[in-house]
Coordinates of C-alpha atoms and ligand atoms in Angstrom, one line a residue:
Chain Z
M1 CA 104.2 67.1 104.3
T2 CA 102.5 64.4 106.2
A3 CA 99.0 63.1 105.5
G4 CA 96.2 65.1 106.9
P5 CA 93.9 63.9 109.6
E6 CA 90.6 62.2 108.8
G7 CA 88.4 64.3 106.5
L8 CA 91.2 66.6 105.4
P9 CA 92.2 66.1 101.8
Q10 CA 95.7 65.2 101.0
T11 CA 97.8 68.2 100.2
P12 CA 99.2 67.9 96.7
P13 CA 102.9 66.9 96.9
A14 CA 105.3 69.8 96.3
L15 CA 107.1 69.8 93.0
S16 CA 110.9 69.8 93.1
A17 CA 112.6 73.0 92.1
E18 CA 113.4 71.4 88.7
E19 CA 109.9 70.1 88.1
A20 CA 108.5 73.6 89.0
A21 CA 110.9 75.3 86.6
A22 CA 110.0 72.8 83.8
L23 CA 106.3 73.3 84.3
A24 CA 106.8 77.0 84.2
K25 CA 108.8 76.8 81.1
R26 CA 106.2 74.5 79.4
H27 CA 103.5 77.1 80.0
G28 CA 105.7 80.2 79.4
L29 CA 105.5 81.6 82.9
P30 CA 108.4 84.0 83.7
S31 CA 110.2 83.8 87.0
L32 CA 109.6 86.8 89.2
G33 CA 113.1 86.7 90.6
G34 CA 114.8 87.8 87.5
R35 CA 114.8 91.3 85.9
P36 CA 113.8 91.9 82.3
P37 CA 116.6 92.3 79.8
F38 CA 118.0 95.9 79.9
G39 CA 116.7 96.7 76.4
D40 CA 113.2 95.7 77.3
Y41 CA 113.4 97.6 80.5
V42 CA 114.3 100.8 78.7
G43 CA 111.5 100.1 76.3
S44 CA 108.9 99.6 79.1
L45 CA 110.0 102.8 80.8
W46 CA 109.4 104.6 77.5
G47 CA 106.0 102.9 77.4
Q48 CA 105.2 104.3 80.8
R49 CA 105.9 107.9 80.0
S50 CA 102.3 108.9 80.5
F51 CA 102.2 107.2 83.9
I52 CA 105.4 109.0 84.8
W53 CA 103.7 112.3 83.9
T54 CA 100.6 111.4 86.0
L55 CA 102.8 110.6 89.0
S56 CA 104.9 113.7 88.6
T57 CA 102.0 116.1 88.4
A58 CA 100.3 114.3 91.4
Q59 CA 103.5 114.8 93.4
T60 CA 103.6 118.5 92.6
V61 CA 100.0 119.0 93.6
A62 CA 100.5 117.0 96.8
R63 CA 103.5 119.1 97.9
N64 CA 102.0 122.4 97.0
S65 CA 98.8 121.8 98.8
S66 CA 100.5 120.9 102.1
D67 CA 101.8 124.4 102.6
R68 CA 99.4 127.3 103.1
L69 CA 101.2 129.5 100.7
G70 CA 101.7 126.7 98.2
M71 CA 103.3 127.8 95.0
L72 CA 104.4 131.1 96.5
W73 CA 107.2 129.3 98.4
T74 CA 108.8 128.2 95.2
V75 CA 109.4 131.9 94.5
L76 CA 110.0 133.1 98.1
N77 CA 112.4 130.4 98.9
P78 CA 115.1 131.2 96.2
L79 CA 114.7 134.9 97.0
L80 CA 115.3 134.3 100.7
L81 CA 118.3 132.0 100.0
I82 CA 119.9 134.5 97.6
G83 CA 119.4 137.2 100.1
S84 CA 121.0 135.3 103.0
Y85 CA 123.9 134.1 101.0
Y86 CA 124.5 137.6 99.7
L87 CA 124.6 138.8 103.3
V88 CA 127.2 136.2 104.2
F89 CA 129.4 136.0 101.1
G90 CA 128.8 139.5 99.6
L91 CA 128.9 141.6 102.8
L92 CA 130.3 139.7 105.8
V93 CA 133.0 137.5 104.2
P94 CA 133.4 138.9 100.7
T95 CA 134.4 136.3 98.1
T96 CA 133.6 138.7 95.3
K97 CA 137.1 138.4 93.9
G98 CA 137.1 137.6 90.2
T99 CA 133.4 138.6 89.6
T100 CA 131.9 141.9 88.6
N101 CA 128.2 141.2 88.9
F102 CA 128.4 139.3 92.2
I103 CA 124.7 139.3 93.0
A104 CA 123.7 137.6 89.7
F105 CA 126.7 135.4 89.9
L106 CA 125.7 134.2 93.4
A107 CA 122.0 134.0 92.4
I108 CA 122.9 131.6 89.6
G109 CA 125.0 129.5 92.0
V110 CA 122.3 129.3 94.6
V111 CA 119.4 128.5 92.3
I112 CA 121.2 126.0 90.1
F113 CA 122.9 124.2 93.0
G114 CA 119.6 124.3 95.0
Y115 CA 118.0 122.5 92.0
M116 CA 120.7 119.8 92.2
A117 CA 120.5 119.5 96.0
S118 CA 116.7 119.1 96.2
S119 CA 116.6 116.8 93.2
I120 CA 119.1 114.4 94.8
T121 CA 117.7 114.7 98.3
R122 CA 114.1 114.0 97.1
G123 CA 115.0 111.7 94.3
S124 CA 117.1 109.4 96.5
K125 CA 114.0 108.7 98.5
S126 CA 111.8 108.1 95.6
I127 CA 111.6 104.4 96.2
V128 CA 111.5 104.3 99.9
N129 CA 108.9 107.1 100.2
N130 CA 106.6 105.4 97.7
I131 CA 106.9 102.0 99.3
G132 CA 103.1 101.6 99.4
L133 CA 102.9 102.0 95.7
V134 CA 105.9 99.7 95.1
R135 CA 104.3 97.0 97.3
A136 CA 100.9 97.3 95.8
L137 CA 101.6 97.4 92.1
R138 CA 104.1 96.1 89.6
F139 CA 105.6 98.6 87.2
P140 CA 109.1 99.4 86.1
R141 CA 110.5 100.9 89.3
A142 CA 112.6 103.5 87.5
V143 CA 109.3 105.2 86.9
L144 CA 109.6 106.6 90.4
P145 CA 113.0 108.3 90.3
V146 CA 112.3 109.6 86.8
A147 CA 109.0 111.0 87.9
E148 CA 110.7 112.7 90.8
T149 CA 113.3 114.2 88.5
L150 CA 110.4 115.7 86.4
T151 CA 108.7 117.0 89.5
Q152 CA 111.8 118.8 90.4
V153 CA 112.0 120.4 86.9
V154 CA 108.5 121.8 87.4
T155 CA 109.4 123.0 90.9
V156 CA 112.5 124.8 89.8
L157 CA 110.9 126.8 87.1
P158 CA 109.6 129.6 89.3
A159 CA 113.1 129.9 90.8
I160 CA 114.5 130.2 87.3
A161 CA 112.0 133.0 86.7
V162 CA 113.3 134.7 89.9
L163 CA 116.8 134.2 88.6
M164 CA 116.0 135.9 85.3
V165 CA 114.6 138.9 87.2
V166 CA 117.7 139.2 89.3
V167 CA 119.9 139.0 86.2
I168 CA 118.0 141.7 84.5
V169 CA 117.7 144.0 87.5
T170 CA 121.5 143.8 88.1
G171 CA 122.0 145.1 84.7
E172 CA 123.0 142.2 82.5
P173 CA 122.4 143.0 78.8
V174 CA 120.0 140.8 76.8
R175 CA 122.2 138.6 74.6
W176 CA 121.7 135.7 72.2
H177 CA 123.5 133.5 74.8
W178 CA 120.3 133.5 76.8
L179 CA 118.9 131.1 74.2
L180 CA 121.4 128.5 75.5
L181 CA 119.8 128.5 79.0
P182 CA 117.2 125.8 78.1
V183 CA 120.0 123.7 76.7
A184 CA 122.1 124.0 79.9
L185 CA 119.1 123.2 82.0
A186 CA 118.1 120.2 79.9
M187 CA 121.7 118.9 80.2
Q188 CA 121.6 119.5 83.9
T189 CA 118.3 117.7 84.3
A190 CA 119.6 114.6 82.4
I191 CA 122.7 114.6 84.7
L192 CA 120.4 114.8 87.7
G193 CA 118.2 112.0 86.4
G194 CA 121.2 109.8 86.3
M195 CA 122.3 110.8 89.8
V196 CA 118.8 110.3 91.2
L197 CA 118.7 106.8 89.8
I198 CA 122.0 105.9 91.4
A199 CA 121.0 107.5 94.7
A200 CA 117.6 105.8 94.8
R201 CA 119.2 102.3 94.5
L202 CA 121.8 103.1 97.2
V203 CA 119.1 104.3 99.6
N204 CA 117.1 101.2 98.9
I205 CA 120.1 99.1 99.7
S206 CA 120.7 100.9 103.0
R207 CA 118.5 103.6 104.4
D208 CA 121.5 104.8 106.3
M209 CA 122.5 106.5 103.1
T210 CA 119.9 109.1 103.6
N211 CA 122.0 110.4 106.4
L212 CA 125.1 110.7 104.2
I213 CA 123.4 112.6 101.4
P214 CA 123.1 115.9 103.2
V215 CA 126.7 115.7 104.2
A216 CA 127.8 115.0 100.6
I217 CA 125.7 117.9 99.4
R218 CA 127.2 120.3 101.9
V219 CA 130.7 119.3 100.8
L220 CA 129.7 119.7 97.2
R221 CA 128.3 123.1 97.8
Y222 CA 131.7 124.3 98.8
V223 CA 133.6 122.8 96.0
S224 CA 131.2 123.5 93.1
G225 CA 131.7 127.3 92.9
V226 CA 128.3 128.3 94.3
F227 CA 129.6 131.5 95.9
F228 CA 133.0 132.0 94.4
S229 CA 134.6 131.5 91.0
I230 CA 136.4 128.3 90.7
E231 CA 138.5 129.7 87.9
A232 CA 139.7 132.5 90.2
Y233 CA 140.9 130.0 92.7
A234 CA 141.9 127.2 90.4
A235 CA 145.3 128.9 89.9
R236 CA 146.2 128.0 93.4
F237 CA 145.7 124.3 92.7
D238 CA 147.5 121.8 90.6
P239 CA 146.2 122.3 87.1
F240 CA 144.7 118.8 87.1
V241 CA 142.9 119.4 90.4
G242 CA 141.6 122.7 89.0
D243 CA 140.3 121.0 85.9
V244 CA 138.6 118.3 87.9
L245 CA 136.9 120.9 90.1
M246 CA 135.6 122.7 87.1
I247 CA 134.4 119.7 85.1
Q248 CA 132.7 117.7 87.9
P249 CA 129.0 117.3 87.2
F250 CA 128.0 119.6 90.1
A251 CA 130.2 122.6 89.2
L252 CA 129.7 122.3 85.4
P253 CA 126.0 123.1 85.2
I254 CA 126.6 126.2 87.3
A255 CA 129.4 127.3 85.1
L256 CA 127.3 126.7 81.9
V257 CA 124.4 128.7 83.2
R258 CA 126.7 131.6 84.1
Q259 CA 128.1 131.5 80.6
C260 CA 124.5 131.9 79.3
L261 CA 123.5 134.8 81.5
L262 CA 126.5 136.7 82.6
E263 CA 128.5 138.9 80.2
E264 CA 131.6 138.5 82.3
A265 CA 131.6 134.7 81.7
P266 CA 132.7 133.9 78.2
I267 CA 131.3 130.8 76.5
Q268 CA 133.7 127.9 76.8
W269 CA 132.6 125.3 74.3
I270 CA 134.9 122.7 75.7
Q271 CA 132.8 122.8 78.9
W272 CA 129.6 122.5 76.9
A273 CA 131.0 119.4 75.3
A274 CA 131.9 118.0 78.7
G275 CA 128.4 118.8 79.9
L276 CA 126.9 116.9 77.0
G277 CA 129.1 114.0 77.8
W278 CA 127.9 113.9 81.4
A279 CA 124.3 114.3 80.2
V280 CA 124.6 111.2 78.0
V281 CA 126.8 109.0 80.2
L282 CA 125.2 109.6 83.6
P283 CA 121.6 108.8 82.8
A284 CA 122.6 105.7 80.8
F285 CA 124.8 104.5 83.6
G286 CA 122.3 105.5 86.2
L287 CA 119.5 103.5 84.5
W288 CA 121.7 100.5 84.2
F289 CA 122.8 100.7 87.8
F290 CA 119.2 101.1 89.0
W291 CA 118.0 98.2 86.8
R292 CA 120.5 95.8 88.4
D293 CA 118.3 95.8 91.5
E294 CA 114.9 95.9 89.8
A295 CA 113.7 92.7 91.5
K296 CA 114.8 94.0 94.9
Y297 CA 112.8 97.3 95.3
G298 CA 110.2 97.0 98.0
R299 CA 112.0 94.5 100.0
A300 CA 110.9 94.5 103.6
Chain J
M1 CA 76.8 87.0 102.9
A2 CA 76.9 83.4 103.9
A3 CA 75.5 81.2 101.2
P4 CA 74.1 78.1 102.8
D5 CA 73.3 76.6 99.4
T6 CA 76.9 76.5 98.3
P7 CA 77.7 72.8 97.7
A8 CA 80.4 71.2 99.8
G9 CA 83.8 71.4 98.1
G10 CA 83.1 74.8 96.6
R11 CA 82.5 75.7 93.0
T12 CA 83.8 73.8 90.1
S13 CA 86.4 75.5 88.1
P14 CA 84.8 77.1 85.0
V15 CA 87.9 76.6 82.9
P16 CA 88.4 73.1 81.6
E17 CA 92.1 73.3 80.7
R18 CA 94.5 73.5 83.7
R19 CA 97.0 76.1 82.8
P20 CA 99.1 77.2 85.7
A21 CA 98.9 80.9 86.5
A22 CA 101.3 80.9 89.5
I23 CA 103.9 78.4 90.4
V24 CA 105.4 78.8 93.8
S25 CA 108.4 76.5 94.5
H26 CA 110.0 76.1 97.9
L27 CA 109.5 79.7 98.8
D28 CA 111.1 81.2 101.9
I29 CA 110.7 84.8 103.0
I30 CA 112.8 86.1 105.8
Y31 CA 112.3 89.6 107.0
R32 CA 115.4 91.3 108.4
V33 CA 114.4 93.6 111.1
V34 CA 116.8 96.2 112.4
G35 CA 116.1 96.7 116.0
G36 CA 115.5 100.1 117.6
K37 CA 113.9 103.2 116.3
R38 CA 115.2 104.5 113.0
S39 CA 115.4 108.1 112.2
N40 CA 114.4 108.3 108.6
T41 CA 111.9 111.0 108.2
S42 CA 113.6 114.2 109.5
A43 CA 117.0 113.2 108.2
I44 CA 116.8 114.7 104.8
G45 CA 114.9 117.4 103.0
D46 CA 116.3 120.3 104.8
D47 CA 120.1 120.2 104.7
E48 CA 120.9 122.3 107.6
G49 CA 123.6 121.4 110.0
E50 CA 121.5 120.6 113.0
S51 CA 119.6 117.9 111.3
I52 CA 122.8 116.0 110.5
F53 CA 123.9 116.5 114.1
R54 CA 120.5 115.3 115.4
N55 CA 120.8 112.2 113.3
L56 CA 124.3 111.5 114.5
I57 CA 123.1 111.8 118.1
G58 CA 120.0 109.8 117.3
R59 CA 122.1 107.1 115.8
G60 CA 124.0 106.7 119.0
K61 CA 120.8 105.6 120.7
T62 CA 119.8 102.9 118.3
V63 CA 121.5 99.6 119.0
A64 CA 121.6 97.9 115.6
T65 CA 120.4 94.5 116.5
V66 CA 119.4 92.6 113.4
Q67 CA 116.7 90.1 113.9
S68 CA 115.2 87.9 111.3
V69 CA 111.6 86.8 111.0
H70 CA 111.1 83.7 109.0
A71 CA 107.6 84.6 107.8
V72 CA 107.2 82.0 105.0
K73 CA 108.8 78.6 105.2
D74 CA 109.2 76.3 102.3
V75 CA 105.9 76.9 100.7
S76 CA 105.1 75.2 97.3
F77 CA 101.9 75.2 95.3
V78 CA 100.5 75.6 91.8
A79 CA 97.5 77.8 91.1
Y80 CA 95.6 77.6 87.9
H81 CA 93.9 80.0 85.6
G82 CA 90.3 80.6 86.6
E83 CA 90.9 79.4 90.1
S84 CA 90.1 81.3 93.1
V85 CA 92.3 80.5 96.0
G86 CA 91.6 81.5 99.6
I87 CA 94.4 81.8 102.1
I88 CA 93.5 81.2 105.8
G89 CA 95.4 81.1 109.0
R90 CA 95.8 83.0 112.2
N91 CA 97.3 86.4 112.6
G92 CA 101.0 86.4 111.8
S93 CA 100.9 83.1 110.0
G94 CA 102.4 84.6 106.9
K95 CA 99.3 85.1 104.7
S96 CA 100.0 88.7 103.6
T97 CA 103.7 87.9 103.2
L98 CA 102.9 85.0 101.0
L99 CA 100.6 87.1 98.9
R100 CA 103.1 89.8 98.4
A101 CA 105.8 87.4 97.4
V102 CA 103.5 85.7 94.9
A103 CA 102.7 89.1 93.5
G104 CA 106.4 89.7 93.0
L105 CA 106.4 92.6 95.3
L106 CA 108.6 91.0 97.9
P107 CA 111.7 89.3 96.6
P108 CA 112.1 85.7 97.8
T109 CA 114.9 84.8 100.2
N110 CA 114.9 81.3 98.8
G111 CA 112.9 79.5 96.2
E112 CA 111.2 80.8 93.2
V113 CA 107.9 82.2 92.0
F114 CA 106.7 82.0 88.4
L115 CA 103.7 84.1 87.4
A116 CA 101.6 84.5 84.3
G117 CA 101.0 88.2 83.5
T118 CA 100.6 91.2 85.7
P119 CA 99.4 90.9 89.2
A120 CA 97.5 93.5 91.2
L121 CA 97.6 93.4 95.0
L122 CA 94.9 94.9 97.0
G123 CA 95.8 95.1 100.6
V124 CA 94.2 96.9 103.5
N125 CA 97.4 98.9 103.9
A126 CA 98.0 99.4 100.2
V127 CA 98.0 103.1 100.3
L128 CA 98.5 104.6 97.0
M129 CA 99.1 108.2 97.7
S130 CA 97.0 109.3 100.7
A131 CA 97.7 113.0 100.3
L132 CA 96.1 113.0 96.9
S133 CA 92.5 112.8 95.9
G134 CA 90.8 109.6 95.0
E135 CA 90.6 110.9 91.4
R136 CA 94.4 111.1 91.1
N137 CA 94.8 107.7 92.7
I138 CA 92.5 106.2 90.2
Y139 CA 94.8 107.6 87.4
I140 CA 97.9 106.4 89.2
G141 CA 96.6 103.0 90.0
G142 CA 95.0 102.4 86.6
Q143 CA 98.1 103.4 84.7
A144 CA 100.3 101.3 86.9
L145 CA 98.1 98.4 86.1
G146 CA 98.8 99.0 82.4
L147 CA 95.8 101.1 81.3
T148 CA 96.4 104.1 79.2
K149 CA 95.4 107.5 80.4
A150 CA 92.5 107.5 77.9
Q151 CA 91.3 104.1 79.1
V152 CA 91.3 105.3 82.7
K153 CA 89.4 108.4 81.6
E154 CA 86.9 106.2 79.8
R155 CA 86.4 103.9 82.9
F156 CA 86.6 106.7 85.5
E157 CA 82.8 107.0 86.0
E158 CA 82.5 103.3 86.2
I159 CA 85.2 103.0 88.8
V160 CA 83.7 105.7 90.9
A161 CA 80.2 104.2 90.6
F162 CA 81.5 100.8 91.5
S163 CA 83.3 102.1 94.6
G164 CA 80.1 104.0 95.6
I165 CA 82.1 106.8 97.2
G166 CA 80.5 109.5 95.1
D167 CA 81.9 113.0 95.3
A168 CA 84.4 112.0 97.9
V169 CA 86.5 110.9 95.0
Y170 CA 87.7 114.5 94.7
R171 CA 88.8 114.7 98.3
P172 CA 92.2 113.5 99.6
M173 CA 92.3 109.8 100.3
S174 CA 93.6 110.6 103.8
T175 CA 90.0 111.8 104.6
Y176 CA 88.4 108.5 103.7
S177 CA 87.1 106.0 106.1
S178 CA 88.9 102.6 105.9
G179 CA 85.8 101.2 104.2
M180 CA 85.7 103.9 101.6
A181 CA 89.4 103.5 100.9
A182 CA 89.1 99.8 100.6
R183 CA 86.2 100.1 98.1
L184 CA 88.1 102.6 96.0
R185 CA 91.1 100.3 95.9
F186 CA 89.0 97.4 95.0
A187 CA 87.4 99.4 92.2
I188 CA 90.8 100.5 90.9
S189 CA 92.4 97.1 91.0
T190 CA 89.6 95.4 89.1
A191 CA 89.2 98.2 86.5
A192 CA 91.9 96.6 84.4
V193 CA 91.1 92.8 84.8
P194 CA 94.5 91.9 86.2
D195 CA 95.9 88.5 85.2
V196 CA 96.3 87.7 88.9
L197 CA 94.2 89.5 91.4
M198 CA 95.2 89.4 95.0
I199 CA 92.9 90.6 97.7
D200 CA 94.2 91.0 101.3
E201 CA 91.4 91.5 103.7
A202 CA 90.2 94.3 101.5
L203 CA 86.6 93.0 101.2
S204 CA 85.9 92.7 104.9
T205 CA 85.7 96.4 105.4
G206 CA 82.8 97.1 103.0
D207 CA 79.1 96.8 103.8
A208 CA 77.0 93.8 102.8
E209 CA 75.9 95.4 99.6
F210 CA 79.5 96.2 98.5
R211 CA 80.5 92.6 99.5
K212 CA 77.9 91.3 97.2
R213 CA 79.0 93.5 94.3
S214 CA 82.6 92.7 94.8
G215 CA 81.8 89.0 94.9
E216 CA 80.2 89.3 91.5
K217 CA 83.3 91.2 90.3
V218 CA 85.6 88.4 91.5
D219 CA 83.5 85.9 89.6
E220 CA 83.6 88.0 86.5
I221 CA 87.4 88.2 86.8
R222 CA 87.8 84.5 87.2
E223 CA 85.6 83.9 84.2
K224 CA 88.1 85.9 82.2
A225 CA 90.5 83.2 83.1
S226 CA 92.4 85.2 85.7
T227 CA 93.3 83.9 89.0
V228 CA 92.2 85.3 92.3
F229 CA 93.9 85.0 95.7
L230 CA 92.0 86.0 98.7
V231 CA 93.0 86.5 102.3
S232 CA 90.0 87.0 104.5
H233 CA 89.2 86.7 108.2
S234 CA 85.7 85.9 107.3
N235 CA 85.3 82.3 106.6
S236 CA 82.0 82.9 104.9
T237 CA 83.6 85.2 102.4
V238 CA 86.2 82.5 101.6
R239 CA 83.5 79.9 101.3
D240 CA 81.6 82.1 99.0
L241 CA 84.4 83.1 96.7
C242 CA 87.0 80.4 96.7
D243 CA 87.1 76.9 95.4
R244 CA 90.4 76.1 97.0
V245 CA 92.1 77.0 100.2
L246 CA 95.6 77.2 101.5
W247 CA 96.0 77.0 105.2
M248 CA 99.1 78.8 106.6
H249 CA 100.4 78.1 110.1
H250 CA 103.6 79.6 111.5
G251 CA 104.7 80.3 108.0
R252 CA 104.2 76.8 106.7
L253 CA 101.5 75.6 104.3
I254 CA 99.9 72.9 106.3
A255 CA 96.9 72.1 104.1
D256 CA 95.9 72.8 100.5
G257 CA 92.6 71.5 99.1
P258 CA 89.0 72.1 98.4
T259 CA 87.4 74.9 100.4
E260 CA 84.8 73.1 102.4
A261 CA 87.0 70.3 103.6
I262 CA 89.8 72.6 104.7
L263 CA 87.5 75.2 106.3
T264 CA 85.7 72.5 108.3
A265 CA 89.0 71.3 109.7
Y266 CA 90.1 74.9 110.4
E267 CA 86.9 75.7 112.2
G268 CA 87.1 72.5 114.2
W269 CA 90.6 73.3 115.3
D270 CA 90.8 74.8 118.8
P271 CA 94.1 76.8 119.0
K272 CA 93.9 76.8 122.8
K273 CA 94.0 73.1 123.0
H274 CA 96.5 72.6 120.1
P275 CA 98.6 75.8 120.0
A276 CA 101.3 74.2 118.0
G277 CA 98.8 73.5 115.1
P278 CA 95.9 71.2 114.4
P279 CA 96.7 67.6 115.4
G280 CA 97.7 65.4 112.5
I281 CA 98.9 68.0 110.1
G282 CA 102.2 69.8 109.6
Ligands
LIG401 N1 107.5 94.4 107.2 C1 107.8 93.4 108.1 N2 109.0 93.4 108.7 C2 109.3 92.4 109.6 N3 108.4 91.4 109.9 C3 107.2 91.4 109.3 C4 106.9 92.3 108.4 N4 105.6 92.1 107.9 C5 105.3 90.9 108.6 N5 106.2 90.5 109.4 C6 106.2 89.3 110.3 O1 106.0 88.2 109.5 C7 105.1 87.3 110.0 C8 104.0 87.1 109.1 O2 103.2 88.3 108.9 P1 102.0 88.4 107.9 O3 102.4 87.9 106.6 O4 101.6 89.8 107.9 O5 100.9 87.5 108.6 P2 99.3 87.5 108.3 O6 99.0 88.3 107.1 O7 99.0 86.0 108.2 O8 98.7 88.0 109.6 C9 104.7 87.9 111.4 O9 105.5 87.3 112.4 C10 105.0 89.3 111.2 O10 105.4 89.9 112.5
LIG402 MG1 97.9 90.0 107.0

């Protein structure tokens, strides 16, 4: 920098990169470019749990107040969906093979898959949709995808209530297995949390990803046993392919919920073990994957 | 609120020991701008076939030209605790970008930023969540700044009183005038005494009375050994609140020194005569 004109004070000379780093070190100033160690990051996220809850309830309120009917849609929507899928897959193109209570079977597929679809669609945009917040305040960015996952839990509860009504009305007996439903939903939520973290980073890297997610969800809807029993069709495949189709993290939660609520679906503990595995591995991996870009969220 | 009695050279720093609060070293910020309109709102949310189709068609129209805007070029400075630093320069000179980078909200393309503690950035466009009431935004902002829910609750009345927006706090922020929103944001950002407070043109929207109160608040924050960065189009606000000024021009830091000296040169510069920058600098 050259000397200023008359009257203008000399600008202090710039420190070299090494001098700046040394000065920062002497006074204990952390560099903003880095990310905190992963352990600290997990800790700070835990420390923000109350903030996460505040954000999540705020989101719920904001969404429900934008529609005139508000909360009513969370009940109407699954009903309409179940009805239209029943029209197509129950009456027009029957795929009822291998099921006895097809309506309840379908309702579970629709509601549980819908939960996954909306969590991932919304969650993947949790950073880019809150860019104002990201650019105004510093907080562990994983707060946003985690809050969105929670928001989705709250949003799906009325649909679960609808589901229970459908199950009862279609004549399923009350069994102790129903007590496993919260366990299955908790595992599913953990799995979704992991997926949302992964998707949120990908969308932050390239917004074009938001165009691929609906396509991926559409494909997954057809291979995850939403309206037919994978088991009934698995026999046509190579046994390995059949197993993969059944154990993949989109199909598994649907299968587990069916085992909770439908008499025709016997409990398969091996699948519950697999679900638990996903519920541990996916959130851990997702958080790690998300954390890798911690310093990059909010980039212009 | 021009203060004619402010001595030339601004105020003296109230903190005797010069501890750096922000070290900016050879900072470059390059925005990558993808040309053309992007379809990013309607794409997702409903996952019906037409929307994908629409996006695919829409994509054909956008020619993906990637331009880059070098908004901040090789900027270095050290700011100290208790210092209040004004950033001046014409529109588009990179003031907001610099501020965001120093707050750690915009990752540097080159160079490095070291910062003591948590920053809070208060920009004109810093929407928190405009669909939500001011009340909820106070909780969100306060907790993001590190307050507990109980602490926000405790300071809630104070924040509302300071912002002076009254019962409007229970209405969605989207219904606020820009002055009201700015006042509320200021009240939120200062509720927690951030280590580094950054104000981007947020004070200019308020009325005279609010400007006076916010000036006092800035002083109070500096006395707690925090550092304040202020971008303002009003030279009198900068004169009043800052003891040091950084002058940005076309992304470069062309002058850095005591307020009065820099502002005098800035005011004496006629951009029409010297569009490339003031003669003798840069
Ligand atoms: N989000 C953005 N994407 C691309 N370019 C940007 C963005 N924000 C600012 N710029 C560009 O960076 C330069 C500096 O902008 P800014 O920092 O806002 O200036 P100032 O605050 O001094 O008016 C301008 O040329 C502006 O067009
Ligand atoms: Mg600006």
